[in-house]
Coordinates of C-alpha atoms in Angstrom, one line a residue:
M1 CA -68.0 -30.1 40.2
H2 CA -64.7 -28.9 41.0
F3 CA -62.8 -27.2 38.4
G4 CA -59.7 -25.9 40.6
P5 CA -58.6 -23.0 42.5
R6 CA -60.0 -19.8 41.4
L7 CA -57.3 -17.9 39.6
D8 CA -57.1 -14.4 40.2
A9 CA -57.1 -11.4 37.4
E10 CA -53.6 -10.4 37.7
P11 CA -52.0 -14.2 37.8
L12 CA -54.6 -15.4 34.8
H13 CA -53.3 -12.1 32.8
A14 CA -49.7 -12.9 33.1
R15 CA -49.9 -16.4 32.0
R16 CA -51.7 -15.3 28.8
I17 CA -48.9 -13.0 28.1
H18 CA -46.7 -16.0 28.7
E19 CA -48.4 -17.7 26.5
T20 CA -48.8 -15.1 23.5
T21 CA -45.0 -14.6 24.3
L22 CA -44.2 -18.3 23.8
K23 CA -46.1 -18.0 20.2
R24 CA -44.6 -15.3 19.3
L25 CA -41.2 -16.4 20.1
A26 CA -41.8 -19.7 18.3
Q27 CA -42.6 -17.5 15.1
T28 CA -39.5 -15.6 15.5
R29 CA -37.6 -18.8 15.7
S30 CA -39.5 -20.4 13.0
D31 CA -38.3 -17.2 10.6
I32 CA -34.6 -17.4 11.4
I33 CA -34.4 -21.4 11.0
F34 CA -36.2 -20.3 7.5
L35 CA -34.1 -17.9 6.6
S36 CA -31.0 -19.7 7.7
N37 CA -32.1 -22.7 5.6
C38 CA -32.7 -20.3 2.4
K39 CA -29.0 -19.1 3.3
K40 CA -27.5 -22.1 3.2
L41 CA -29.1 -22.7 -0.2
D42 CA -28.1 -19.8 -1.5
I43 CA -31.7 -18.5 -2.2
E44 CA -31.9 -14.7 -1.4
V45 CA -35.6 -13.9 0.5
F46 CA -35.0 -10.3 1.8
G47 CA -31.2 -9.8 0.4
A48 CA -28.1 -10.7 2.6
L49 CA -28.1 -11.6 6.0
N50 CA -26.0 -8.6 7.2
S51 CA -24.6 -8.2 10.6
C52 CA -27.7 -5.8 11.4
Y53 CA -30.5 -8.3 10.4
R54 CA -28.5 -11.2 12.7
A55 CA -28.4 -8.4 15.5
H56 CA -32.3 -7.3 15.1
F57 CA -32.8 -11.2 15.5
R58 CA -30.3 -11.5 18.4
K59 CA -32.2 -8.8 20.2
C60 CA -35.9 -9.5 19.4
M61 CA -34.6 -13.4 20.8
Q62 CA -33.2 -11.8 23.8
R63 CA -36.2 -9.6 24.8
K64 CA -38.5 -12.6 24.5
N65 CA -36.4 -14.6 26.8
D66 CA -35.9 -11.9 29.5
K67 CA -39.9 -11.2 29.3
L68 CA -40.6 -14.7 29.6
D69 CA -38.0 -15.1 32.8
R70 CA -40.1 -12.1 34.2
L71 CA -43.1 -13.5 33.9
R72 CA -41.6 -17.0 35.1
A73 CA -40.3 -15.1 38.5
E74 CA -43.8 -13.1 39.5
D75 CA -45.9 -15.8 39.0
R76 CA -46.0 -19.0 41.4
V77 CA -47.5 -21.0 38.8
L78 CA -45.5 -20.3 35.8
K79 CA -42.1 -20.3 37.9
H80 CA -42.5 -24.2 37.9
L81 CA -43.1 -24.6 34.3
D82 CA -39.6 -25.5 32.1
H83 CA -38.7 -23.4 29.2
T84 CA -40.1 -25.1 26.8
L85 CA -37.9 -23.0 23.8
A86 CA -34.5 -23.0 25.1
P87 CA -32.4 -20.1 23.3
T88 CA -30.5 -21.5 20.2
S89 CA -30.3 -18.3 18.5
N90 CA -26.7 -18.4 18.8
I91 CA -26.4 -21.6 16.8
I92 CA -28.9 -20.5 14.0
L93 CA -27.4 -17.0 14.1
R94 CA -24.0 -18.2 13.8
R95 CA -22.2 -16.7 10.8
N96 CA -21.5 -19.2 8.1
R97 CA -17.6 -19.0 7.5
S98 CA -17.8 -21.8 5.0
R99 CA -20.5 -19.9 2.9
H100 CA -18.9 -20.5 -0.5
T101 CA -19.1 -24.3 0.5
S102 CA -22.9 -24.6 0.9
T103 CA -23.6 -23.8 -2.6
R104 CA -26.3 -26.2 -4.3
Q105 CA -23.2 -28.1 -6.2
T106 CA -25.3 -31.7 -6.3
N107 CA -26.5 -31.2 -9.8
I108 CA -22.9 -30.6 -11.5
A109 CA -20.8 -33.8 -12.7
N110 CA -17.3 -32.4 -13.1
L111 CA -15.8 -35.2 -15.5
S112 CA -12.9 -33.3 -16.7
N113 CA -9.4 -32.6 -15.3
Y114 CA -10.2 -28.9 -15.0
T115 CA -11.1 -27.9 -11.0
L116 CA -14.2 -25.8 -10.7
S117 CA -13.6 -22.7 -8.1
N118 CA -16.0 -21.7 -5.9
G119 CA -17.4 -18.8 -8.2
E120 CA -17.7 -21.3 -11.4
L121 CA -19.5 -23.9 -9.2
R122 CA -22.3 -21.3 -7.6
L123 CA -22.7 -20.1 -11.0
L124 CA -23.4 -23.3 -13.1
S125 CA -25.6 -24.4 -9.8
R126 CA -28.0 -21.7 -11.1
G127 CA -28.4 -23.9 -14.4
L128 CA -28.0 -23.2 -18.1
S129 CA -30.9 -21.3 -18.3
F130 CA -30.3 -19.0 -15.9
C131 CA -30.1 -14.9 -17.2
P132 CA -27.8 -12.8 -16.0
S133 CA -29.1 -9.3 -15.3
R134 CA -28.2 -6.5 -17.7
D135 CA -28.5 -2.6 -17.8
V136 CA -30.5 -1.3 -20.6
N137 CA -28.5 0.5 -23.1
P138 CA -30.5 2.9 -25.4
V139 CA -28.2 3.3 -28.1
D140 CA -28.1 -1.0 -28.5
L141 CA -31.6 -1.0 -28.6
C142 CA -32.4 2.0 -31.2
Q143 CA -29.4 0.2 -33.3
D144 CA -31.5 -3.8 -32.9
M145 CA -34.8 -1.6 -33.8
E146 CA -33.3 0.1 -36.8
Q147 CA -31.8 -2.9 -38.1
Y148 CA -35.0 -5.0 -37.5
L149 CA -37.4 -2.5 -39.5
R150 CA -34.8 -2.7 -42.2
R151 CA -35.0 -6.1 -42.4
I152 CA -39.0 -5.5 -42.9
K153 CA -38.5 -2.8 -45.4
L154 CA -36.1 -5.2 -47.5
K155 CA -38.6 -7.9 -47.3
E156 CA -41.3 -5.8 -48.7
Y157 CA -39.1 -4.4 -51.6
F158 CA -37.8 -7.5 -53.0
Q159 CA -40.8 -9.6 -52.5
N160 CA -41.6 -9.4 -56.3
D161 CA -37.7 -10.6 -56.9
D162 CA -37.9 -13.9 -58.7
T163 CA -34.0 -14.1 -59.5
N164 CA -34.2 -16.9 -56.7
S165 CA -37.7 -18.4 -57.5
S166 CA -36.1 -20.6 -60.7
P167 CA -35.3 -24.4 -59.5
Q168 CA -32.2 -24.3 -62.2
T169 CA -30.6 -21.5 -59.1
P170 CA -28.9 -22.5 -56.4
L171 CA -30.8 -21.2 -53.2
S172 CA -27.6 -19.2 -52.0
R173 CA -26.3 -16.4 -53.8
E174 CA -22.4 -15.4 -53.4
P175 CA -21.7 -12.8 -50.7
S176 CA -20.6 -9.2 -51.7
H177 CA -17.6 -8.0 -50.3
K178 CA -19.2 -4.9 -49.7
K179 CA -22.1 -4.4 -47.0
S180 CA -24.7 -2.5 -48.1
Y181 CA -26.5 -0.1 -45.3
W182 CA -29.3 1.1 -48.1
T183 CA -32.9 1.2 -47.0
P184 CA -35.7 1.5 -48.7
P185 CA -37.7 4.6 -48.8
S186 CA -41.2 4.9 -46.4
G187 CA -44.1 5.6 -48.4
R188 CA -44.5 2.3 -50.5
N189 CA -46.5 0.2 -48.1
Q190 CA -48.9 2.2 -45.8
Y191 CA -49.2 -0.6 -43.0
I192 CA -45.4 -1.3 -42.7
D193 CA -44.9 2.5 -42.2
S194 CA -47.6 2.6 -39.3
Y195 CA -46.0 -0.4 -37.8
V196 CA -42.6 1.4 -37.8
Q197 CA -43.8 4.5 -36.4
T198 CA -45.7 2.7 -33.7
A199 CA -42.6 0.6 -32.7
R200 CA -40.4 3.4 -32.8
G201 CA -43.1 5.6 -30.6
H202 CA -43.1 2.1 -28.4
L203 CA -39.2 1.9 -27.8
D204 CA -39.0 5.8 -27.0
R205 CA -41.7 5.8 -24.6
F206 CA -39.7 2.6 -23.0
I207 CA -36.7 4.6 -22.7
L208 CA -37.8 7.5 -21.3
D209 CA -39.6 5.5 -18.6
N210 CA -36.7 3.1 -17.6
H211 CA -33.4 5.4 -18.2
H212 CA -33.2 6.1 -14.4
H213 CA -34.2 2.5 -13.3
S214 CA -30.8 0.0 -13.4
N215 CA -31.0 -3.6 -12.9
K216 CA -30.1 -5.0 -9.8
D217 CA -27.2 -7.6 -10.4
N218 CA -28.4 -11.2 -10.0
L219 CA -24.8 -12.6 -10.0
T220 CA -21.7 -11.8 -7.4
V221 CA -18.2 -10.4 -8.6
N222 CA -16.9 -14.0 -8.8
E223 CA -19.7 -15.2 -10.8
R224 CA -18.9 -12.6 -13.2
K225 CA -15.6 -13.7 -13.7
A226 CA -16.5 -17.0 -13.8
I227 CA -18.6 -16.5 -16.8
K228 CA -15.8 -14.6 -18.6
T229 CA -13.3 -17.7 -17.3
L230 CA -15.6 -20.9 -18.5
R231 CA -16.3 -18.9 -22.1
S232 CA -12.5 -18.5 -22.8
N233 CA -11.8 -21.7 -21.4
Y234 CA -11.7 -24.4 -25.0
D235 CA -10.7 -27.3 -23.1
I236 CA -13.8 -28.3 -21.4
V237 CA -17.3 -28.5 -22.8
I238 CA -20.5 -27.8 -20.5
K239 CA -23.5 -29.7 -21.4
P240 CA -26.9 -30.6 -20.1
A241 CA -27.3 -34.2 -19.3
D242 CA -30.0 -36.2 -20.7
K243 CA -31.9 -37.0 -17.9
G244 CA -31.7 -35.9 -14.5
G245 CA -31.0 -32.1 -14.7
T246 CA -27.3 -32.4 -14.2
I247 CA -24.9 -30.5 -15.5
V248 CA -21.8 -32.3 -16.8
V249 CA -18.4 -30.7 -17.4
M250 CA -16.0 -32.6 -19.8
D251 CA -12.9 -32.5 -21.6
T252 CA -13.0 -31.3 -25.2
V253 CA -11.1 -34.3 -26.2
D254 CA -13.1 -36.8 -24.3
Y255 CA -16.2 -35.0 -25.7
V256 CA -15.1 -35.2 -29.5
A257 CA -13.9 -38.9 -29.0
E258 CA -17.2 -39.9 -27.6
I259 CA -19.0 -38.3 -30.9
D260 CA -16.6 -39.9 -33.2
S261 CA -17.5 -43.2 -31.6
Q262 CA -21.1 -42.9 -31.6
L263 CA -21.1 -41.8 -35.4
S264 CA -19.0 -44.6 -36.4
N265 CA -21.5 -47.0 -35.0
T266 CA -22.8 -48.4 -38.6
A267 CA -25.9 -50.1 -36.9
F268 CA -27.2 -46.5 -36.7
Y269 CA -25.2 -44.2 -38.8
E270 CA -23.9 -44.4 -42.6
E271 CA -21.4 -42.6 -44.5
L272 CA -22.2 -40.8 -47.3
T273 CA -20.1 -40.7 -50.6
H274 CA -21.4 -37.1 -51.6
D275 CA -23.3 -33.9 -50.1
P276 CA -26.6 -34.2 -51.0
T277 CA -27.4 -30.7 -50.0
D278 CA -28.1 -29.3 -53.6
F279 CA -29.9 -32.5 -54.7
L280 CA -32.2 -31.6 -51.5
N281 CA -32.8 -28.0 -52.5
L282 CA -33.8 -28.7 -55.9
S283 CA -36.5 -31.4 -54.5
L284 CA -37.7 -28.8 -52.1
L285 CA -38.1 -26.0 -54.9
N286 CA -40.2 -28.7 -57.0
L287 CA -42.3 -29.5 -54.8
L288 CA -42.9 -26.2 -53.8
T289 CA -43.7 -24.9 -57.3
I290 CA -45.9 -27.6 -57.9

C-alpha cells in the first residue's frame, strides 16, 4: 500500500500549527461577527465596543495572519495552499458611523404628525414593558415602608367598624379636608407587631448591604431625555397594537375620534340614561350580607 511521501517531523508540526491557527482565526472572526451583529441590533454583550476593544481584535487578527504567512513561507507544502480565510477585519471592525439609524425600529408604527427623534425611537424600540434602572433611595424606601405598615395597622384598628356595613349607606365617604397622619399604637395585635418589626429589620439590612452599590444605567442620555419629552407631549398617544407586538404612535385627536366612533356603534354599545353605580353598589351589598 502506498500512503504518499514520508513527512518529516518539522513540516508535520508546522502543518498542525497551521491548522490550529486557522481554527483560532475562524473562532476569532466568528466572535467579531457576532459582536458586530449585536452592535447593529443595539444589544450590549460585553459593554460598548470602544476603540480599545476594536484595536485588540485588529492586533489579534494581524498576529494570526502574520503567523499563517510565516508558516506558508517556511513549509513547501503549505506555501501552495490558498489563504482560505481572507482578512476581513477592516470590514467587520469598521466603525459604524450610522449607529443611531441601525436600531430596531421595525416594531414602531408612527401614525401621527409628530416626528420621533433617534433617542425616542431607540427608547420605544425597547418595548413598553422595559424598566429603566434607578438608584435606591433609602429615604423613599423608609417612607414607603412606614406608609405600608400604617395602612396595615389602620385596617386592624377599624376592622370592627360597621358604619359602612349598612346597605342604606353609600360605599364612599365625603373626603376630609384635613389629612390625618395618626397611626394606631403598637401592642394591639402581637402578630402585626412581629410583622412590623421583621419588615423594618429586613429593610434596614437591605439598605446597609446596598448603600455602596449603584445600579448601572441601562439608558443613554438621549433616551433619558426622550422619556421626559414623550411624557410631556400630550399631542400624541402611545399604545401597543392588538397583535404583532407593534407600538403605535397616534395623534390624540385621531385617537379620541376613533374611540368616539367605536362607542357610537349601537350594534355593540348602548347609551345609558342614568348612572347605575349606586344601584349596583346596593345590589352587591345585599348579596354580600345574605
